[in-house]
Tab-separated table of C-alpha atoms in Angstrom:
chain	number	residue	atom	x	y	z
O	1	MET	CA	-12.884	-12.463	-2.820
O	2	ALA	CA	-10.685	-9.722	-2.951
O	3	PRO	CA	-11.505	-6.473	-1.701
O	4	ALA	CA	-13.420	-4.186	-3.785
O	5	SER	CA	-10.028	-1.429	-3.864
O	6	LEU	CA	-7.533	-4.220	-4.708
O	7	ARG	CA	-10.076	-5.734	-7.574
O	8	GLN	CA	-10.020	-2.201	-9.067
O	9	LYS	CA	-6.116	-1.719	-8.906
O	10	ALA	CA	-5.931	-5.310	-10.720
O	11	ASP	CA	-8.392	-3.990	-13.536
O	12	ARG	CA	-5.808	-1.117	-14.060
O	13	THR	CA	-2.756	-3.204	-14.267
O	14	ASN	CA	-1.866	-6.243	-16.122
O	15	GLU	CA	0.441	-7.693	-14.125
O	16	PRO	CA	0.049	-11.571	-14.023
O	17	SER	CA	0.582	-11.587	-10.531
O	18	SER	CA	-2.072	-9.013	-9.471
O	19	LYS	CA	-4.587	-11.869	-9.349
O	20	LEU	CA	-2.186	-13.717	-6.951
O	21	LEU	CA	-1.687	-10.200	-4.864
O	22	HIS	CA	-5.405	-10.031	-4.600
O	23	ALA	CA	-6.094	-13.785	-3.366
O	24	ALA	CA	-3.052	-13.528	-0.973
O	25	ALA	CA	-4.741	-10.271	0.519
O	26	SER	CA	-7.825	-11.904	1.114
O	27	CYS	CA	-6.395	-14.834	2.706
O	28	PHE	CA	-4.431	-12.285	4.884
O	29	ILE	CA	-7.443	-10.449	5.889
O	30	GLN	CA	-9.671	-13.780	6.387
O	31	LYS	CA	-6.966	-15.903	8.262
O	32	GLY	CA	-4.253	-13.690	9.522
O	33	TYR	CA	-0.595	-13.635	7.981
O	34	GLN	CA	0.823	-16.719	10.049
O	35	SER	CA	-2.428	-18.954	9.329
O	36	THR	CA	-2.485	-18.511	5.690
O	37	THR	CA	-0.604	-21.185	3.567
O	38	LEU	CA	0.905	-21.088	0.025
O	39	ASP	CA	-1.928	-23.692	-0.774
O	40	ASP	CA	-4.830	-21.240	0.602
O	41	ILE	CA	-3.161	-18.336	-1.714
O	42	ALA	CA	-3.002	-20.837	-4.569
O	43	ASN	CA	-6.680	-22.320	-4.201
O	44	THR	CA	-7.844	-18.821	-3.927
O	45	ALA	CA	-6.332	-17.494	-6.799
O	46	ALA	CA	-7.373	-20.572	-8.891
O	47	ILE	CA	-3.630	-21.521	-9.987
O	48	SER	CA	-1.156	-24.114	-8.845
O	49	ARG	CA	1.184	-23.822	-5.652
O	50	ARG	CA	4.252	-24.061	-8.265
O	51	SER	CA	3.064	-21.026	-10.179
O	52	ILE	CA	3.527	-18.912	-7.119
O	53	TYR	CA	6.912	-19.167	-7.403
O	54	HIS	CA	7.251	-18.197	-10.939
O	55	TYR	CA	6.352	-14.258	-9.275
O	56	PHE	CA	7.614	-14.759	-5.502
O	57	ASN	CA	10.042	-16.613	-3.708
O	58	SER	CA	8.261	-16.873	-0.324
O	59	LYS	CA	4.972	-15.844	1.381
O	60	ARG	CA	6.686	-12.763	2.994
O	61	GLU	CA	7.864	-11.596	-0.246
O	62	ILE	CA	4.036	-11.948	-1.301
O	63	LEU	CA	2.879	-10.251	2.007
O	64	GLU	CA	5.280	-7.182	1.198
O	65	ALA	CA	3.929	-6.937	-2.496
O	66	VAL	CA	0.327	-6.950	-1.019
O	67	CYS	CA	1.657	-4.134	1.057
O	68	ARG	CA	3.229	-2.140	-1.238
O	69	LEU	CA	-0.311	-2.394	-3.576
O	70	GLN	CA	-2.194	-1.281	-0.429
O	71	ALA	CA	0.011	1.613	0.405
O	72	GLU	CA	-0.188	2.560	-3.700
O	73	LEU	CA	-3.938	2.615	-3.328
O	74	PHE	CA	-4.118	4.579	0.024
O	75	LEU	CA	-1.713	7.553	-1.337
O	76	GLU	CA	-4.126	7.339	-4.729
O	77	GLU	CA	-7.061	7.724	-2.274
O	78	VAL	CA	-4.932	10.612	-0.380
O	79	ASN	CA	-4.422	12.399	-3.898
O	80	GLN	CA	-8.115	12.015	-4.758
O	81	GLN	CA	-9.649	13.460	-1.475
O	82	VAL	CA	-7.332	15.925	-0.034
O	83	ASP	CA	-6.922	19.299	-1.986
O	84	TYR	CA	-4.198	21.279	-2.296
O	85	GLU	CA	-5.202	25.236	-2.029
O	86	GLY	CA	-1.786	26.893	-1.958
O	87	ASP	CA	-0.885	26.537	1.727
O	88	PHE	CA	1.758	23.763	1.781
O	89	ALA	CA	1.931	23.640	5.728
O	90	GLN	CA	-1.832	23.445	5.571
O	91	PHE	CA	-1.650	20.608	2.895
O	92	ILE	CA	0.699	18.444	4.917
O	93	ASN	CA	-1.595	18.926	7.845
O	94	ASP	CA	-4.571	17.941	5.608
O	95	CYS	CA	-2.767	14.900	4.396
O	96	LEU	CA	-1.474	13.578	7.828
O	97	PHE	CA	-5.412	14.242	9.320
O	98	TYR	CA	-6.520	12.205	6.642
O	99	VAL	CA	-4.122	9.339	7.118
O	100	ILE	CA	-4.464	9.308	10.888
O	101	ASN	CA	-8.076	9.203	10.485
O	102	LYS	CA	-8.604	6.650	7.508
O	103	ALA	CA	-5.558	4.345	7.755
O	104	PRO	CA	-7.314	2.216	10.110
O	105	GLU	CA	-10.355	1.563	7.785
O	106	SER	CA	-7.888	0.325	5.423
O	107	GLU	CA	-8.375	-3.236	4.337
O	108	LEU	CA	-4.495	-4.528	5.218
O	109	PHE	CA	-4.457	-2.044	8.487
O	110	MET	CA	-5.300	-4.516	10.812
O	111	ILE	CA	-3.886	-7.689	9.263
O	112	ARG	CA	-3.111	-10.235	11.955
O	113	ILE	CA	0.880	-10.717	12.022
O	114	GLU	CA	1.558	-13.238	14.560
O	115	ASN	CA	5.131	-13.645	13.526
O	116	ALA	CA	7.431	-11.725	16.071
O	117	ASP	CA	10.008	-11.067	13.241
O	118	LEU	CA	7.507	-9.358	10.954
O	119	ASP	CA	7.003	-5.462	12.145
O	120	PRO	CA	3.726	-4.295	10.669
O	121	VAL	CA	5.235	-0.949	10.293
O	122	MET	CA	8.061	-1.663	8.912
O	123	LEU	CA	6.378	-3.449	5.923
O	124	TYR	CA	5.293	-0.175	5.050
O	125	PHE	CA	7.791	2.500	5.955
O	126	GLY	CA	10.889	0.337	5.377
O	127	ASP	CA	10.066	-0.068	1.675
O	128	GLN	CA	11.994	2.724	-0.271
O	129	ARG	CA	9.428	2.448	-3.119
O	130	ILE	CA	6.611	3.638	-0.561
O	131	ILE	CA	8.704	6.291	0.903
O	132	GLN	CA	9.883	7.516	-2.579
O	133	ALA	CA	6.188	7.299	-3.512
O	134	TRP	CA	5.149	9.794	-1.039
O	135	ILE	CA	8.111	12.077	-1.978
O	136	ASP	CA	7.065	12.160	-5.428
O	137	PHE	CA	3.522	13.379	-4.182
O	138	PHE	CA	4.255	15.809	-2.118
O	139	GLU	CA	7.070	17.397	-4.258
O	140	PRO	CA	5.537	19.429	-6.767
O	141	TYR	CA	3.794	20.831	-4.110
O	142	TYR	CA	6.866	21.773	-2.149
O	143	ILE	CA	8.428	23.165	-4.921
O	144	GLU	CA	5.921	25.554	-5.747
O	145	ALA	CA	5.707	26.779	-2.067
O	146	VAL	CA	9.339	27.419	-1.832
O	147	GLU	CA	9.459	29.041	-5.398
O	148	GLU	CA	6.612	31.235	-4.214
O	149	GLY	CA	8.394	32.169	-1.147
O	150	LYS	CA	5.875	30.474	1.394
O	151	ILE	CA	8.402	28.360	2.858
O	152	PRO	CA	11.943	28.378	3.151
O	153	PRO	CA	14.154	26.114	1.080
O	154	SER	CA	15.751	23.340	2.921
């Protein structure tokens, strides 16, 4: 069964691939990336293996999509748990502290990736969409701090 927070995200989206992503996440968590097969994912999602190719071209593409979903969920969590109290520098500090302390608890943080050509860090920080989501998250607070003269413009 897919982890609870991933199931919640699926409930909020009507993407046909969400069931597949949640099945893949469950498999990756249980078996590790390398040991998970497309058949495992298809069986867990209760779809045919051929159906996978309607949404994704490879297992790696599925992993990247699962990591993006996990990053979105984590950013939502940071947004809900870290309050902005008018001090941008403190807010950045609080967000970093939260990420450092909570990331290891993230469902996919410890995913086993035995394949040497896959860098787990780059799965998250090599994706421009994830980086842009963090920029979008901080931007209004940054603009407010600049406009109020609390920090110099860059």
